[in-house]
């Protein structure tokens, strides 16, 4: 089956630093990947849609200069949280959509970010 | 914000009981999906529904795509302890770039 990996699974960083999270589709190509954020006991909220070779599309209220997305290849998208603050602490989940029908999305295992 | 209303928010049941949860929307979706999320993990796809009226099973799970395309339900029969987790519905529109999630149903199964 289609597998999506994320790295790291957990990261703790200090306020003001930047953190990069990787999302990889391991056995399929994904022109489109998605980044979600999930707070405890809440649902997934779409942050941005990442398109290979072009700029990401951000959801309303998500700062593009704070959450930098790079989708440089058909199997890798990265999310960089810049100048992190404690309120950025959350569970970040990516998904990758197959390039062929039925275009299902497969989710990564998530990255737990804690900003101290 | 959320466009899907998922209920119930939580369920506490005995092992062996059947479970039913549903999602409704104010707008039409072309695809309905049901995911299960274990603590600290990403969601795992359980069932995908592509046509209005479609009824699909996956083992003890059965899901239906409502005829109006604005709702879906998921049934779990003869629940077991490993069914514990959070179940999310998701609706996807035709362009496939717009998938929205329900708030989730937290299922607890007592042995």
mmCIF file of C-alpha atoms in Angstrom:
data_model
loop_
_atom_site.group_PDB
_atom_site.id
_atom_site.type_symbol
_atom_site.label_atom_id
_atom_site.label_comp_id
_atom_site.label_asym_id
_atom_site.label_seq_id
_atom_site.Cartn_x
_atom_site.Cartn_y
_atom_site.Cartn_z
ATOM 1 C CA UNK A 1 0.000 0.000 0.000
ATOM 2 C CA UNK A 2 0.897 3.655 -0.286
ATOM 3 C CA UNK A 3 3.174 4.829 2.500
ATOM 4 C CA UNK A 4 3.918 8.360 3.623
ATOM 5 C CA UNK A 5 6.669 9.082 6.097
ATOM 6 C CA UNK A 6 7.378 12.147 8.199
ATOM 7 C CA UNK A 7 10.575 13.195 9.873
ATOM 8 C CA UNK A 8 11.127 13.919 12.663
ATOM 9 C CA UNK A 9 8.339 12.258 14.624
ATOM 10 C CA UNK A 10 8.994 14.505 17.607
ATOM 11 C CA UNK A 11 10.934 17.731 17.963
ATOM 12 C CA UNK A 12 11.485 20.150 20.806
ATOM 13 C CA UNK A 13 12.877 23.562 19.994
ATOM 14 C CA UNK A 14 13.395 26.886 21.692
ATOM 15 C CA UNK A 15 11.375 29.990 20.954
ATOM 16 C CA UNK A 16 12.748 31.956 18.059
ATOM 17 C CA UNK A 17 14.348 29.032 16.276
ATOM 18 C CA UNK A 18 13.180 27.382 13.061
ATOM 19 C CA UNK A 19 12.178 23.781 12.580
ATOM 20 C CA UNK A 20 11.914 21.814 9.343
ATOM 21 C CA UNK A 21 9.547 18.872 8.941
ATOM 22 C CA UNK A 22 9.846 16.487 5.989
ATOM 23 C CA UNK A 23 7.034 14.578 4.315
ATOM 24 C CA UNK A 24 7.893 11.800 1.859
ATOM 25 C CA UNK A 25 5.766 9.537 -0.293
ATOM 26 C CA UNK A 26 7.766 6.315 -0.248
ATOM 27 C CA UNK A 27 6.243 4.212 -3.007
ATOM 28 C CA UNK A 28 4.296 6.617 -5.187
ATOM 29 C CA UNK A 29 4.613 10.014 -6.775
ATOM 30 C CA UNK A 30 2.652 12.918 -5.405
ATOM 31 C CA UNK A 31 2.383 16.178 -7.282
ATOM 32 C CA UNK A 32 0.189 17.445 -4.478
ATOM 33 C CA UNK A 33 0.774 17.175 -0.753
ATOM 34 C CA UNK A 34 -1.140 18.724 2.099
ATOM 35 C CA UNK A 35 -0.117 20.028 5.501
ATOM 36 C CA UNK A 36 -2.496 19.831 8.451
ATOM 37 C CA UNK A 37 -2.325 20.977 12.010
ATOM 38 C CA UNK A 38 -4.086 19.238 14.875
ATOM 39 C CA UNK A 39 -4.508 20.529 18.405
ATOM 40 C CA UNK A 40 -5.251 18.103 21.256
ATOM 41 C CA UNK A 41 -8.687 16.522 21.005
ATOM 42 C CA UNK A 42 -9.480 18.476 17.867
ATOM 43 C CA UNK A 43 -9.841 17.654 14.227
ATOM 44 C CA UNK A 44 -7.349 18.219 11.440
ATOM 45 C CA UNK A 45 -7.199 21.716 10.033
ATOM 46 C CA UNK A 46 -5.784 22.176 6.557
ATOM 47 C CA UNK A 47 -2.925 24.682 6.575
ATOM 48 C CA UNK A 48 -1.732 24.611 2.995
ATOM 49 C CA UNK A 49 -1.646 22.679 -0.241
ATOM 50 C CA UNK A 50 1.818 21.974 -1.568
ATOM 51 C CA UNK A 51 2.314 21.632 -5.322
ATOM 52 C CA UNK A 52 5.497 20.246 -6.823
ATOM 53 C CA UNK A 53 7.395 22.917 -8.664
ATOM 54 C CA UNK A 54 5.136 25.796 -7.730
ATOM 55 C CA UNK A 55 4.152 27.921 -4.774
ATOM 56 C CA UNK A 56 2.020 26.480 -2.029
ATOM 57 C CA UNK A 57 -1.565 27.589 -1.528
ATOM 58 C CA UNK A 58 -2.265 28.650 2.040
ATOM 59 C CA UNK A 59 -5.589 28.528 3.840
ATOM 60 C CA UNK A 60 -7.043 31.723 5.180
ATOM 61 C CA UNK A 61 -5.372 32.751 8.419
ATOM 62 C CA UNK A 62 -2.181 30.768 7.857
ATOM 63 C CA UNK A 63 0.901 32.975 7.559
ATOM 64 C CA UNK A 64 2.930 31.932 4.544
ATOM 65 C CA UNK A 65 6.066 33.673 5.820
ATOM 66 C CA UNK A 66 5.882 31.760 9.067
ATOM 67 C CA UNK A 67 5.107 28.343 7.615
ATOM 68 C CA UNK A 68 7.409 27.939 4.635
ATOM 69 C CA UNK A 69 6.583 25.096 2.303
ATOM 70 C CA UNK A 70 8.883 23.662 -0.332
ATOM 71 C CA UNK A 71 7.811 20.845 -2.658
ATOM 72 C CA UNK A 72 10.975 20.297 -4.667
ATOM 73 C CA UNK A 73 10.314 16.789 -5.941
ATOM 74 C CA UNK A 74 7.441 14.402 -6.588
ATOM 75 C CA UNK A 75 8.146 12.572 -3.347
ATOM 76 C CA UNK A 76 9.175 15.273 -0.888
ATOM 77 C CA UNK A 77 7.546 18.306 0.673
ATOM 78 C CA UNK A 78 8.960 20.237 3.614
ATOM 79 C CA UNK A 79 7.320 22.539 6.125
ATOM 80 C CA UNK A 80 9.543 24.971 7.987
ATOM 81 C CA UNK A 81 8.137 26.683 11.052
ATOM 82 C CA UNK A 82 10.130 29.895 11.305
ATOM 83 C CA UNK A 83 10.723 31.874 14.479
ATOM 84 C CA UNK A 84 8.734 29.345 16.449
ATOM 85 C CA UNK A 85 6.642 30.383 19.446
ATOM 86 C CA UNK A 86 5.040 28.218 22.136
ATOM 87 C CA UNK A 87 1.639 28.655 20.469
ATOM 88 C CA UNK A 88 3.056 26.874 17.420
ATOM 89 C CA UNK A 89 3.305 23.711 19.506
ATOM 90 C CA UNK A 90 1.019 21.214 17.836
ATOM 91 C CA UNK A 91 0.773 17.957 15.932
ATOM 92 C CA UNK A 92 1.605 18.527 12.263
ATOM 93 C CA UNK A 93 0.417 15.930 9.765
ATOM 94 C CA UNK A 94 1.087 15.759 6.057
ATOM 95 C CA UNK A 95 -0.734 13.810 3.392
ATOM 96 C CA UNK A 96 0.192 12.956 -0.166
ATOM 97 C CA UNK A 97 -2.230 12.479 -3.016
ATOM 98 C CA UNK A 98 -1.609 9.877 -5.683
ATOM 99 C CA UNK A 99 -1.043 11.199 -9.181
ATOM 100 C CA UNK A 100 -3.443 8.626 -10.622
ATOM 101 C CA UNK A 101 -7.099 7.808 -9.961
ATOM 102 C CA UNK A 102 -8.855 7.546 -7.555
ATOM 103 C CA UNK A 103 -6.407 10.191 -6.254
ATOM 104 C CA UNK A 104 -6.652 9.085 -2.671
ATOM 105 C CA UNK A 105 -4.748 10.886 0.045
ATOM 106 C CA UNK A 106 -2.481 8.972 2.394
ATOM 107 C CA UNK A 107 -1.400 10.471 5.677
ATOM 108 C CA UNK A 108 1.962 10.509 7.350
ATOM 109 C CA UNK A 109 2.355 9.516 11.009
ATOM 110 C CA UNK A 110 2.601 13.129 12.161
ATOM 111 C CA UNK A 111 5.227 15.283 13.863
ATOM 112 C CA UNK A 112 4.798 16.470 17.442
ATOM 113 C CA UNK A 113 6.341 19.940 17.760
ATOM 114 C CA UNK A 114 6.943 21.423 21.191
ATOM 115 C CA UNK A 115 8.289 24.949 21.446
ATOM 116 C CA UNK A 116 9.717 25.901 24.822
ATOM 117 C CA UNK B 1 -13.579 26.353 9.544
ATOM 118 C CA UNK B 2 -15.308 22.997 9.734
ATOM 119 C CA UNK B 3 -18.073 22.356 7.241
ATOM 120 C CA UNK B 4 -18.910 18.852 8.409
ATOM 121 C CA UNK B 5 -21.016 18.036 11.449
ATOM 122 C CA UNK B 6 -19.986 14.706 12.917
ATOM 123 C CA UNK B 7 -21.854 12.965 15.697
ATOM 124 C CA UNK B 8 -21.680 11.708 18.291
ATOM 125 C CA UNK B 9 -18.603 13.388 19.730
ATOM 126 C CA UNK B 10 -17.825 10.376 21.879
ATOM 127 C CA UNK B 11 -19.127 6.896 22.560
ATOM 128 C CA UNK B 12 -18.566 4.449 25.405
ATOM 129 C CA UNK B 13 -19.671 0.941 24.534
ATOM 130 C CA UNK B 14 -19.214 -2.636 25.647
ATOM 131 C CA UNK B 15 -17.170 -5.047 23.607
ATOM 132 C CA UNK B 16 -19.426 -6.839 21.139
ATOM 133 C CA UNK B 17 -21.848 -3.956 20.658
ATOM 134 C CA UNK B 18 -22.472 -2.287 17.335
ATOM 135 C CA UNK B 19 -21.541 1.351 16.735
ATOM 136 C CA UNK B 20 -22.961 3.961 14.414
ATOM 137 C CA UNK B 21 -21.689 7.450 13.678
ATOM 138 C CA UNK B 22 -22.573 9.945 10.993
ATOM 139 C CA UNK B 23 -21.572 13.107 9.227
ATOM 140 C CA UNK B 24 -23.688 15.777 7.633
ATOM 141 C CA UNK B 25 -22.788 18.764 5.547
ATOM 142 C CA UNK B 26 -24.496 21.886 4.327
ATOM 143 C CA UNK B 27 -22.842 21.434 0.948
ATOM 144 C CA UNK B 28 -22.323 18.606 -1.500
ATOM 145 C CA UNK B 29 -19.207 16.465 -1.586
ATOM 146 C CA UNK B 30 -18.199 14.138 -4.393
ATOM 147 C CA UNK B 31 -16.299 11.727 -2.180
ATOM 148 C CA UNK B 32 -16.814 10.724 1.430
ATOM 149 C CA UNK B 33 -14.052 9.081 3.410
ATOM 150 C CA UNK B 34 -13.784 7.603 6.865
ATOM 151 C CA UNK B 35 -10.492 7.573 8.756
ATOM 152 C CA UNK B 36 -9.356 6.182 12.093
ATOM 153 C CA UNK B 37 -6.669 7.899 14.132
ATOM 154 C CA UNK B 38 -4.827 6.279 17.022
ATOM 155 C CA UNK B 39 -3.131 8.521 19.617
ATOM 156 C CA UNK B 40 0.031 10.143 18.276
ATOM 157 C CA UNK B 41 -0.488 8.720 14.790
ATOM 158 C CA UNK B 42 -1.735 9.993 11.483
ATOM 159 C CA UNK B 43 -5.207 9.062 10.209
ATOM 160 C CA UNK B 44 -5.577 5.752 8.390
ATOM 161 C CA UNK B 45 -8.135 5.403 5.614
ATOM 162 C CA UNK B 46 -10.873 2.895 6.428
ATOM 163 C CA UNK B 47 -13.411 3.316 3.656
ATOM 164 C CA UNK B 48 -13.754 5.617 0.635
ATOM 165 C CA UNK B 49 -17.115 6.242 -1.044
ATOM 166 C CA UNK B 50 -17.324 7.687 -4.537
ATOM 167 C CA UNK B 51 -20.976 7.522 -5.593
ATOM 168 C CA UNK B 52 -24.199 8.771 -4.044
ATOM 169 C CA UNK B 53 -26.069 5.864 -2.491
ATOM 170 C CA UNK B 54 -22.970 3.659 -2.413
ATOM 171 C CA UNK B 55 -22.784 1.181 0.446
ATOM 172 C CA UNK B 56 -19.333 -0.274 1.078
ATOM 173 C CA UNK B 57 -18.015 -2.747 3.633
ATOM 174 C CA UNK B 58 -14.537 -3.386 4.948
ATOM 175 C CA UNK B 59 -14.641 -6.296 7.346
ATOM 176 C CA UNK B 60 -16.807 -5.269 10.303
ATOM 177 C CA UNK B 61 -17.090 -1.721 8.968
ATOM 178 C CA UNK B 62 -19.862 -0.533 6.697
ATOM 179 C CA UNK B 63 -20.237 2.986 5.337
ATOM 180 C CA UNK B 64 -22.773 4.651 3.094
ATOM 181 C CA UNK B 65 -22.653 7.733 0.892
ATOM 182 C CA UNK B 66 -25.947 9.548 1.350
ATOM 183 C CA UNK B 67 -28.188 9.944 -1.667
ATOM 184 C CA UNK B 68 -28.200 13.742 -1.295
ATOM 185 C CA UNK B 69 -24.366 13.713 -1.235
ATOM 186 C CA UNK B 70 -24.545 15.744 1.977
ATOM 187 C CA UNK B 71 -24.168 12.949 4.491
ATOM 188 C CA UNK B 72 -22.519 9.643 5.281
ATOM 189 C CA UNK B 73 -22.582 7.104 8.086
ATOM 190 C CA UNK B 74 -20.159 4.524 9.400
ATOM 191 C CA UNK B 75 -21.222 1.386 11.264
ATOM 192 C CA UNK B 76 -18.918 -0.915 13.191
ATOM 193 C CA UNK B 77 -20.357 -4.285 14.089
ATOM 194 C CA UNK B 78 -19.327 -6.477 17.025
ATOM 195 C CA UNK B 79 -16.825 -3.992 18.402
ATOM 196 C CA UNK B 80 -13.523 -5.165 19.867
ATOM 197 C CA UNK B 81 -11.023 -3.358 22.109
ATOM 198 C CA UNK B 82 -8.728 -2.453 19.205
ATOM 199 C CA UNK B 83 -11.549 -0.407 17.678
ATOM 200 C CA UNK B 84 -10.720 2.255 20.261
ATOM 201 C CA UNK B 85 -9.631 5.505 18.659
ATOM 202 C CA UNK B 86 -10.931 8.621 16.971
ATOM 203 C CA UNK B 87 -12.937 8.237 13.787
ATOM 204 C CA UNK B 88 -13.064 11.115 11.341
ATOM 205 C CA UNK B 89 -15.293 11.607 8.363
ATOM 206 C CA UNK B 90 -13.968 13.657 5.481
ATOM 207 C CA UNK B 91 -15.630 15.116 2.443
ATOM 208 C CA UNK B 92 -13.784 15.815 -0.765
ATOM 209 C CA UNK B 93 -14.883 17.904 -3.707
ATOM 210 C CA UNK B 94 -14.350 17.087 -7.361
ATOM 211 C CA UNK B 95 -11.118 19.053 -7.716
ATOM 212 C CA UNK B 96 -9.666 16.823 -4.976
ATOM 213 C CA UNK B 97 -7.808 19.740 -3.445
ATOM 214 C CA UNK B 98 -10.472 20.495 -0.906
ATOM 215 C CA UNK B 99 -10.897 17.819 1.751
ATOM 216 C CA UNK B 100 -12.612 18.820 4.969
ATOM 217 C CA UNK B 101 -12.805 16.840 8.167
ATOM 218 C CA UNK B 102 -15.480 16.346 10.758
ATOM 219 C CA UNK B 103 -14.647 16.995 14.394
ATOM 220 C CA UNK B 104 -14.221 13.293 15.104
ATOM 221 C CA UNK B 105 -15.950 10.625 17.173
ATOM 222 C CA UNK B 106 -13.926 9.284 20.090
ATOM 223 C CA UNK B 107 -14.738 5.618 20.613
ATOM 224 C CA UNK B 108 -14.046 3.766 23.849
ATOM 225 C CA UNK B 109 -14.700 0.026 24.021
ATOM 226 C CA UNK B 110 -14.928 -1.604 27.431
ATOM 227 C CA UNK B 111 -13.841 -5.243 27.529
#
